[in-house]
Coordinates of C-alpha atoms and ligand atoms in Angstrom, one line a residue:
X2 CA 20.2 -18.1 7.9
X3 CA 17.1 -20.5 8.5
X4 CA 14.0 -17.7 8.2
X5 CA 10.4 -18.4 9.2
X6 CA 7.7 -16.2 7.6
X7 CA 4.7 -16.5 9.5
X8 CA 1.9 -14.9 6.8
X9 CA 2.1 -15.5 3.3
X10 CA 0.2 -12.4 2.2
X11 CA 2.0 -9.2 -0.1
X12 CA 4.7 -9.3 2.4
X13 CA 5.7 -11.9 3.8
X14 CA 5.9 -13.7 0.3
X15 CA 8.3 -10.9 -1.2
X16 CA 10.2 -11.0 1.9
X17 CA 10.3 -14.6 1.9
X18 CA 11.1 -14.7 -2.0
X19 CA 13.6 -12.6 -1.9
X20 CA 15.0 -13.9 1.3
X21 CA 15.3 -17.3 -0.3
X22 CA 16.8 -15.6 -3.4
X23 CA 19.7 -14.2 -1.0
X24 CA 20.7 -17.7 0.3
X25 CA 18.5 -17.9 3.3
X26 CA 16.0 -20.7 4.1
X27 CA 12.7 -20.3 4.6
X28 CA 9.7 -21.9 5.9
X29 CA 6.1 -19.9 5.0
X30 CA 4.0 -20.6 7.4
X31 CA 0.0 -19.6 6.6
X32 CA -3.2 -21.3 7.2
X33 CA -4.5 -21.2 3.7
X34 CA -4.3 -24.2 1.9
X35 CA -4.5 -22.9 -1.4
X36 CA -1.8 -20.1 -0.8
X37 CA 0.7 -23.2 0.6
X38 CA -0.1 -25.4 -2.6
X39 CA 1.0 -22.5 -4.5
X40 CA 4.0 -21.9 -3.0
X41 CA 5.0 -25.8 -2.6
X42 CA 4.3 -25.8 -6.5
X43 CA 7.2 -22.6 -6.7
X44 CA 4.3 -20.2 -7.7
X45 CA 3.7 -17.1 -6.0
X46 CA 0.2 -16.8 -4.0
X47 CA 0.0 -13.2 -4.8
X48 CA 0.4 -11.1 -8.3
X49 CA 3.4 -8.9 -8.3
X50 CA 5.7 -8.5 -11.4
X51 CA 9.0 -10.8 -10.7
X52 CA 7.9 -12.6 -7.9
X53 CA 6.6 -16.0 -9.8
X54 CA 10.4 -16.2 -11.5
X55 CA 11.7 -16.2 -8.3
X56 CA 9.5 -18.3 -6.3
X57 CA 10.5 -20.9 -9.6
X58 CA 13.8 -20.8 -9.0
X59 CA 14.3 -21.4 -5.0
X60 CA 13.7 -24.1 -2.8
X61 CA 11.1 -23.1 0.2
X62 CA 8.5 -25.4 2.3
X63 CA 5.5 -24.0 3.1
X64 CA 3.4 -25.4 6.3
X65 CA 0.1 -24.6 8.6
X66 CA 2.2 -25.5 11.3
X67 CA 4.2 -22.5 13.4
X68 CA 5.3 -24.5 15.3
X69 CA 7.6 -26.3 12.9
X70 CA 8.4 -23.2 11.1
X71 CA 9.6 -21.7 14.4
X72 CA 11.6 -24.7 16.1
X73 CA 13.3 -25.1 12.4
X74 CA 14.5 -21.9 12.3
X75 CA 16.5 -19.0 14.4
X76 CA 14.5 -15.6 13.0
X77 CA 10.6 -15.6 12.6
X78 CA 8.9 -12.9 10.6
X79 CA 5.8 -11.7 11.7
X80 CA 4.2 -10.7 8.1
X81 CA 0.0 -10.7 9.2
X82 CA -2.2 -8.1 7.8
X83 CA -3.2 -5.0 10.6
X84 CA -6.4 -4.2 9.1
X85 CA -8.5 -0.8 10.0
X86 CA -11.1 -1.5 13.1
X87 CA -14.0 0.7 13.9
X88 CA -15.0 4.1 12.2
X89 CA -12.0 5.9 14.6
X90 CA -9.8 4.2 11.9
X91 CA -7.7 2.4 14.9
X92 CA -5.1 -0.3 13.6
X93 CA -6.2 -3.5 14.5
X94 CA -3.0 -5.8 16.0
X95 CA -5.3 -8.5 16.9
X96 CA -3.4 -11.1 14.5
X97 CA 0.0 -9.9 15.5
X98 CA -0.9 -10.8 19.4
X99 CA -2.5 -14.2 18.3
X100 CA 0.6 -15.1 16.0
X101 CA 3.3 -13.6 18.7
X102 CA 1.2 -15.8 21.9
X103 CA 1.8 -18.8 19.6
X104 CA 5.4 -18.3 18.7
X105 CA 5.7 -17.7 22.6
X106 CA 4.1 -20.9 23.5
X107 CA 6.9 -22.7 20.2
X108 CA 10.3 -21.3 21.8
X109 CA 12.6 -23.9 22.9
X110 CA 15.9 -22.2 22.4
X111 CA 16.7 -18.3 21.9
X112 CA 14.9 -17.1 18.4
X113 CA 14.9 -13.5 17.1
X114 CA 11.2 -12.2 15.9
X115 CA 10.5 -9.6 14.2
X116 CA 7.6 -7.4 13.7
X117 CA 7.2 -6.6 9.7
X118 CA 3.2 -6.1 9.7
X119 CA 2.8 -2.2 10.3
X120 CA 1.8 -1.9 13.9
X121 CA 1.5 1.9 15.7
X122 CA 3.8 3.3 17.7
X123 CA 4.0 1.2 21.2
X124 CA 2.2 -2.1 20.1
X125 CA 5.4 -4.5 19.8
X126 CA 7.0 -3.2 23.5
X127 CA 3.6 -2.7 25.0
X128 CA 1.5 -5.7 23.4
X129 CA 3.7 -8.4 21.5
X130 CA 6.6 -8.6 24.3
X131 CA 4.6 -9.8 27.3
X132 CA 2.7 -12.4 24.8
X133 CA 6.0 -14.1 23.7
X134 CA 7.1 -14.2 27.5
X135 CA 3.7 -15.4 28.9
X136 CA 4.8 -19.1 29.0
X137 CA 7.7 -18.3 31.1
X138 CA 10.2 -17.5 28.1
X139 CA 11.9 -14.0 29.1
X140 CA 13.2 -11.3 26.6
X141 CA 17.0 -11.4 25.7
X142 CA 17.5 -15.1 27.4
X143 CA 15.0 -16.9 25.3
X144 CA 14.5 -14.8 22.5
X145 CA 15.1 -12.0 20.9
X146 CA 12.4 -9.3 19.3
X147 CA 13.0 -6.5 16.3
X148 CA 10.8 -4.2 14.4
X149 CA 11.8 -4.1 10.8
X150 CA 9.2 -1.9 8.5
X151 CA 9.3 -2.6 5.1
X152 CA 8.8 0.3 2.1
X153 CA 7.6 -2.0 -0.4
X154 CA 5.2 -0.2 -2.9
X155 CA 3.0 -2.6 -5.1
X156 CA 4.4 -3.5 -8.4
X157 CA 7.8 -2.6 -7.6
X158 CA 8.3 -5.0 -4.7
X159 CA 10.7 -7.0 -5.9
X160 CA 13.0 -4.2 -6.2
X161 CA 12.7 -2.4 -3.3
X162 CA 13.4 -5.4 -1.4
X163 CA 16.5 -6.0 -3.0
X164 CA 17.3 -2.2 -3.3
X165 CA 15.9 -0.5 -0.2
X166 CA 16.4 3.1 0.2
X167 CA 17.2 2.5 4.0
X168 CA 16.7 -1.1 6.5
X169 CA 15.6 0.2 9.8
X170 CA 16.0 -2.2 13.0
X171 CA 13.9 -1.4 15.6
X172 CA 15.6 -3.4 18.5
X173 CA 14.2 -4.5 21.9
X174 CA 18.4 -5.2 22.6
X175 CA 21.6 -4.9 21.0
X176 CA 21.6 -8.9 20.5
X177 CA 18.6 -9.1 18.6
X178 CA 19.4 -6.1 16.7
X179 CA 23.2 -7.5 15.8
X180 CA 21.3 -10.8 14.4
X181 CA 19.1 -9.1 12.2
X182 CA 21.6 -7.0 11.1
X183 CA 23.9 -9.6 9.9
X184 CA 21.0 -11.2 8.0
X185 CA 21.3 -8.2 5.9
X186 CA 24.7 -7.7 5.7
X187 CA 24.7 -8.4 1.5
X188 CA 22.7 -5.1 1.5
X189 CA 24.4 -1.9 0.4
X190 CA 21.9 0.4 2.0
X191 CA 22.0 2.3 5.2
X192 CA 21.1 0.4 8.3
X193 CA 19.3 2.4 11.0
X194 CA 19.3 0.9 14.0
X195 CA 16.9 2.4 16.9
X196 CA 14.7 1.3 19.9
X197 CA 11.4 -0.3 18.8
X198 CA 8.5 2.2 18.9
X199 CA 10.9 4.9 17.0
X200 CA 11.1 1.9 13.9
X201 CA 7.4 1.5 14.3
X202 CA 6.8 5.2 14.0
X203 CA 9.3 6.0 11.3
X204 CA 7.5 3.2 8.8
X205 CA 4.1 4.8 9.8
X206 CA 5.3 8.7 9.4
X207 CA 7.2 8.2 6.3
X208 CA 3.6 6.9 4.7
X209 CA 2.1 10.4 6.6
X210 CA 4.8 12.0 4.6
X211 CA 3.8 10.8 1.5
X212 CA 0.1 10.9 2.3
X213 CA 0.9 14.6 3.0
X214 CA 3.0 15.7 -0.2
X215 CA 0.0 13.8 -2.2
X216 CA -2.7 16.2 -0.3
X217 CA -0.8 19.2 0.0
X218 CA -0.3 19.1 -4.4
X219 CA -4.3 18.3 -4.8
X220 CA -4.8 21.4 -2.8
X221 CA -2.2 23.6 -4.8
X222 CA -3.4 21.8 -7.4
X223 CA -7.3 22.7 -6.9
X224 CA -6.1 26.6 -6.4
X225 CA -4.5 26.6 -9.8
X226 CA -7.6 25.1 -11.5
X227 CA -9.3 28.0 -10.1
X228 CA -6.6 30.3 -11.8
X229 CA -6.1 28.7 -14.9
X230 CA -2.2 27.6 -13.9
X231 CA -1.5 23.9 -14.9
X232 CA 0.1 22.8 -11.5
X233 CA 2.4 20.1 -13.5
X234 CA 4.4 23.1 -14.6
X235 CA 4.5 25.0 -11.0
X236 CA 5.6 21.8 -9.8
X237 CA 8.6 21.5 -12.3
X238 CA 9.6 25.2 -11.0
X239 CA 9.4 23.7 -8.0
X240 CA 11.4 20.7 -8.0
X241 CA 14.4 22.8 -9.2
X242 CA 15.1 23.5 -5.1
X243 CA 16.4 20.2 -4.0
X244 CA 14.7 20.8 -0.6
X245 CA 11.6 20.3 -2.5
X246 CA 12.4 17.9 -5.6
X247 CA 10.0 16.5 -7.9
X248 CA 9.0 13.1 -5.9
X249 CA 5.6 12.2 -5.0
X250 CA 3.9 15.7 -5.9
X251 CA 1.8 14.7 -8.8
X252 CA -1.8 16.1 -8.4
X253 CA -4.6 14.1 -9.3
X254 CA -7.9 12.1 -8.0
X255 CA -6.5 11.6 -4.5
X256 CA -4.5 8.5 -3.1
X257 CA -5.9 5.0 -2.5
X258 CA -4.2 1.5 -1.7
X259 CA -3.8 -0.9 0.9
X260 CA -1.6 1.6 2.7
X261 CA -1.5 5.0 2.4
X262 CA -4.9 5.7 3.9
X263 CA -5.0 3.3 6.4
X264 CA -1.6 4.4 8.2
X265 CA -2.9 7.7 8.0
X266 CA -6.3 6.9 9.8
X267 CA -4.4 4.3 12.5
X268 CA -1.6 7.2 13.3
X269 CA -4.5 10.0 13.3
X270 CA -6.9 7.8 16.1
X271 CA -3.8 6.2 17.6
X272 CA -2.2 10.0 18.6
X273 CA -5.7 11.0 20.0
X274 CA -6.2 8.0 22.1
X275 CA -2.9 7.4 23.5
X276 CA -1.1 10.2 24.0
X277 CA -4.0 13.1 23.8
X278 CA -2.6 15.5 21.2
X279 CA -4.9 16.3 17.8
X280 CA -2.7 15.8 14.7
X281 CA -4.5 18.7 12.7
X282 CA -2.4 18.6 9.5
X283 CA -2.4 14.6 9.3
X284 CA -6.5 15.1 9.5
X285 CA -6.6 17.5 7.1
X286 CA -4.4 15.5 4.7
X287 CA -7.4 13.1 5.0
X288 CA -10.0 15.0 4.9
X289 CA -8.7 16.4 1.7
X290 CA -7.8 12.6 0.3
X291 CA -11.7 12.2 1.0
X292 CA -13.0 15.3 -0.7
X293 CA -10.4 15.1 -4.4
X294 CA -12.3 12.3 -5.7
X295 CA -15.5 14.3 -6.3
X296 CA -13.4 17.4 -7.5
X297 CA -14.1 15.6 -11.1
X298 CA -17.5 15.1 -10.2
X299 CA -17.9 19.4 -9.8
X300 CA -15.8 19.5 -12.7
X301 CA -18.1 17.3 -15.1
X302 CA -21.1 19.1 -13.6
X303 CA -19.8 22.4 -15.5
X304 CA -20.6 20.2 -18.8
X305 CA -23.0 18.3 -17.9
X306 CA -25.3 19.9 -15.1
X307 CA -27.6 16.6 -14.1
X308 CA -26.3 13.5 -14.4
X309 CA -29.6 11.2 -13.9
X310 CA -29.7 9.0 -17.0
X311 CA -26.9 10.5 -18.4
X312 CA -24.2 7.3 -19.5
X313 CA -20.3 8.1 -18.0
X314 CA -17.8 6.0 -18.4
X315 CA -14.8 5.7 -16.2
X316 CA -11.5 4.5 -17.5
X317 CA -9.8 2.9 -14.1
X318 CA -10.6 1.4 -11.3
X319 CA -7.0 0.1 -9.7
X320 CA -6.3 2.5 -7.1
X321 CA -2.9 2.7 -9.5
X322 CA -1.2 1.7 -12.4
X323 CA 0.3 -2.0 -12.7
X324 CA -1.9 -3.7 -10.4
X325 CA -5.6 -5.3 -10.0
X326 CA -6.2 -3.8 -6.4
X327 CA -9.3 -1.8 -5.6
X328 CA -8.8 -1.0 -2.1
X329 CA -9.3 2.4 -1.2
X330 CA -9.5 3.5 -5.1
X331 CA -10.7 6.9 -5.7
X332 CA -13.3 5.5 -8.3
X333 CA -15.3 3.9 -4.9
X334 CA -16.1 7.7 -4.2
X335 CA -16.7 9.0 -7.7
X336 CA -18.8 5.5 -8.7
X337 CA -20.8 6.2 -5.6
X338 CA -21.4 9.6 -6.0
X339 CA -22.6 8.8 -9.6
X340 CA -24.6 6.4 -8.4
X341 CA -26.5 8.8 -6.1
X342 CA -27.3 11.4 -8.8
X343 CA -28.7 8.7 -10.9
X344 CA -26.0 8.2 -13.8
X345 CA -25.2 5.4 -15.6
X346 CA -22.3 4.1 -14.9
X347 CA -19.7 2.1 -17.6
X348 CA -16.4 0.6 -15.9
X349 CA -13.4 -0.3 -17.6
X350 CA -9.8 -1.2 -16.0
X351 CA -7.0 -3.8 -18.0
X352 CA -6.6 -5.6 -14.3
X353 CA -9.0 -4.5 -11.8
X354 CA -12.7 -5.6 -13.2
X355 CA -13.5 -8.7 -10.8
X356 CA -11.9 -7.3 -7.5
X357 CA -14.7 -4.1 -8.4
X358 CA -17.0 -6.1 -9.1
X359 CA -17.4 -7.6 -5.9
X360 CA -17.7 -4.2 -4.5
X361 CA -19.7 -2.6 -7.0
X362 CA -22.3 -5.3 -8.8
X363 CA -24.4 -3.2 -10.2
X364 CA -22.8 -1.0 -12.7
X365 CA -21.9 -2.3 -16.2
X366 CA -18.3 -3.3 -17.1
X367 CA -17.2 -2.8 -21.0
X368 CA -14.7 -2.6 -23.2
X369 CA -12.9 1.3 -23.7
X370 CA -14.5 1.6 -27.0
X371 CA -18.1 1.3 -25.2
X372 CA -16.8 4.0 -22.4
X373 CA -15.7 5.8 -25.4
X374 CA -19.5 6.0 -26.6
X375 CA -20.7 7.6 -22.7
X376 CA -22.0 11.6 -22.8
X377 CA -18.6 11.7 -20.9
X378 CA -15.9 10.0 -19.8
X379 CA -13.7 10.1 -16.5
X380 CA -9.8 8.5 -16.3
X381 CA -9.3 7.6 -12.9
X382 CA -6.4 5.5 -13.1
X383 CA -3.3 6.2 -15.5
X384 CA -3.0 3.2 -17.1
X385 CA -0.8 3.3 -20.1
X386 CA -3.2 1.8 -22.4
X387 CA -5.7 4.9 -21.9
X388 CA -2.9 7.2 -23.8
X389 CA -3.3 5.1 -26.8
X390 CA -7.4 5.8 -27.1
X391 CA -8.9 8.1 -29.2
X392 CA -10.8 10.8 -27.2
X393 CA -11.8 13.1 -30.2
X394 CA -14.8 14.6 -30.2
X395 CA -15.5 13.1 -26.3
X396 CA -16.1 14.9 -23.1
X397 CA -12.9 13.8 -21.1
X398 CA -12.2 14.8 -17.3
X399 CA -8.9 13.6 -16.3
X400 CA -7.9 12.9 -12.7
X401 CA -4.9 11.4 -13.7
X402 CA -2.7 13.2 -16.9
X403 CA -3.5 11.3 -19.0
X404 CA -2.5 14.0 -22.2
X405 CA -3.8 12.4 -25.0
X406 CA -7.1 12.7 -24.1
X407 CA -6.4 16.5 -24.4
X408 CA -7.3 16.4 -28.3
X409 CA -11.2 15.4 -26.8
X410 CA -13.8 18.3 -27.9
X411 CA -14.4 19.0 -24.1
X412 CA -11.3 18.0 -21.8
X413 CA -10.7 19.5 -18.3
X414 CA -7.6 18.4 -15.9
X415 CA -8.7 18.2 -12.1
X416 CA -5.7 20.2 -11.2
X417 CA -4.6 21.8 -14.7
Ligands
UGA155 C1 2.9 2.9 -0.4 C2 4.2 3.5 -0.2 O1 4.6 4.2 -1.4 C3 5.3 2.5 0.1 O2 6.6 3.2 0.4 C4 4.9 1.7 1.4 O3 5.9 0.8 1.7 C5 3.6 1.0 1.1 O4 2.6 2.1 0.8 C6 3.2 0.3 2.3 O5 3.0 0.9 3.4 O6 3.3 -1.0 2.3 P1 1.6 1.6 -2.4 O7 0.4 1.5 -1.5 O8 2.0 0.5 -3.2 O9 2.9 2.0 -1.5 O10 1.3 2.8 -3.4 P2 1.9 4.1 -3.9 O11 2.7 3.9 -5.2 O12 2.6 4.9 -2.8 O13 0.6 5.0 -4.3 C7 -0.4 5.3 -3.4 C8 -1.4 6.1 -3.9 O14 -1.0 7.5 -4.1 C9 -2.0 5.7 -5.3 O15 -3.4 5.8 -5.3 C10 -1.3 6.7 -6.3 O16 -2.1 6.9 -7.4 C11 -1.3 8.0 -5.4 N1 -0.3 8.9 -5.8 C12 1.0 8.6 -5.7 C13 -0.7 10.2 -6.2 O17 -1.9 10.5 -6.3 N2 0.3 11.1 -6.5 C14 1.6 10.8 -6.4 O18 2.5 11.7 -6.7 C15 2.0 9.6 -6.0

């Protein structure tokens, strides 16, 4: 099918990739010049393991113009970021409108669109439909409109594009639904096919869920450190029911990303505003997420009661494994923190040094032998490399399981 993917940000360019990949054609449209000369030079404008040997091997064009990428082609993607507004946490859909009142203004025979930027419940039916129809087009003659959520986690997006657990199609009517449908016909996986604001809703719960499972085993996990139980091992007992499995339920530092926290915060402010009800669990699974960071901060306290002038050394900054993002990372909290009480801080991450520090300017950033040399050290992310260092002798508090750094003189798990 001829595919237009109007964004070329994390998703749209794995979706766009991988569409290619399949067969399809596709048009990126973007208004970075940079991210375009990347892509018309078959290299990926973001960093995600796979992607650049794809984006080698297909043929795409990449343009400013919509309007060309939306009269060449029968399905549009809308793939623009939804950032946070305000200190309610509201999702912002102020790009989605802007994009959809274009493509509105570019129809000039029936086109499907579809919705991929996460967008609360409501927004495409009660905000993106009347955009695309305010030039006179009307929905199900002129065009069609879908919500399809995508489940990609960083570092592995590749592959769950091309091996998603589920495709959900949110449709505005059967047409639009068949057409999207048949675009991912190849697909082995289930295909669930509902009304819009249920496909917008099940992409934003299913990151509550996981927010939830994450902030429900820091608190388990913070009443076994109390006890003296390593909650790695209740957890194994645990997973034995298959009701409860093993997924998701590793304690730790809290969860950051692009993502997680921000689909929490939108659903949170979006439930109170528009339909009244106070989502007390979802709050409290922030609240918690907002507190776990400086567990390890109580923690190295025990050891080291005033930090002022004392050196620690964190070991991660990614808000995970594999990838150089900082958004969200629990080591904003715990630098800050330090920062307050006077410590010096010494950074070291293998990816994420010069997204930090743009953030964070004024701590130093070394090598792990020089965070080895601090009064104590803090792992934040689990980075394979920090299982190969030598903690012995060290002060080592551990947000993430990192094992070897048991053998240190002092070592304390946040949860175990
Ligand atoms: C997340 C979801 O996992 C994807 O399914 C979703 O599609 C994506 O957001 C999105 O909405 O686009 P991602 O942000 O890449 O993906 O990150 P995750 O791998 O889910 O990790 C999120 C955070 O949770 C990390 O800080 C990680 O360290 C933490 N985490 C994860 C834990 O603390 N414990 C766990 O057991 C799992």
């Amino acid at each position: 099918m001829r595919t237009c993917i109007i964004g070329a940000g994390y998703v749209g360019t794995v979706t766009g990739a991988c569409l290619a990949k399949l067969g399809n054609r596709v048009i990126f449209v973007d208004n970075d010049g940079e991210k375009l000369e990347l892509i018309r030079e078959r290299r990926s404008p973001i960093c995600e393991p796979g992607l650049d040997e794809i984006m080698r091997n297909i043929e795409v064009e990449a343009t400013a113009d919509l309007n060309y990428g939306v009269r060449n082609s029968e399905i549009t993607f809308v793939c623009v970021a939804t950032p946070t507004s305000g200190a309610l946490g509201n999702s912002d859909p102020r790009l989605v409108k802007r994009v959809c009142q274009e493509i509105g203004k570019s129809l000039n025979r029936y086109h499907l669109v579809v919705i991929k930027s996460t967008v609360t419940p409501g927004t495409t039916g009660r905000d993106v439909i009347p955009l695309l129809e305010k030039d006179g087009k009307r929905l199900g003659q002129d065009f069609g409109v879908c919500v399809n959520p995508e489940f990609l986690r960083e570092g592995f997006a590749v592959h769950d594009f091309m091996n998603p657990d589920r495709i959900i199609i949110g449709e505005a009517d059967e047409r639009s639904g068949q057409i999207l449908e048949k675009l991912y016909e190849s697909f082995a996986s289930p295909i669930l096919r509902v009304n819009l604001k249920t496909a917008e809703m099940i992409k934003i719960a299913s990151n509550a869920f996981l927010s939830t499972k994450i902030s429900f085993i820091n608190e388990i996990g913070n009443i076994c450190k109390n006890l003296g139980i390593d909650v790695y091992e209740v957890v194994k007992g645990m997973a034995y029911d298959e009701r409860i499995g093993d997924k998701f339920l590793n304690a730790g530092v809290g969860f950051g990303g692009s993502c997680l926290p921000k689909d929490l915060q939108a659903l949170i402010a979006m439930s109170g505003r528009e339909t009244g009800y106070n989502p007390k669990i979802l709050r409290e699974v922030l609240n918690l997420n907002q507190q776990q960071p400086l567990k390890i901060i109580e923690l190295l306290k025990r050891h080291i009661p005033h930090l002022a002038n004392m050196a620690i050394g964190i070991l991660g900054l990614a808000f995970k494994p594999g990838t150089d993002d900082v958004r969200a990372s629990s080591a904003t909290t715990v630098i800050e923190q330090l920062l307050g009480e006077g410590a010096q801080v010494k950074a070291y991450d293998p990816k994420a040094i010069p997204n930090f520090k743009a953030i964070f300017p004024q701590i130093e950033y070394v090598e792990p032998d020089e965070v080895l040399k601090c009064d104590a050290i803090l792992i934040l992310t689990d980075w394979e490399e920090f299982a190969t260092l030598d903690y012995k002798g060290k002060i080592v508090i551990d947000g993430r399981r990192v094992l070897k750094a048991e053998e240190a003189r002092i070592y304390e798990g946040i949860c175990w």
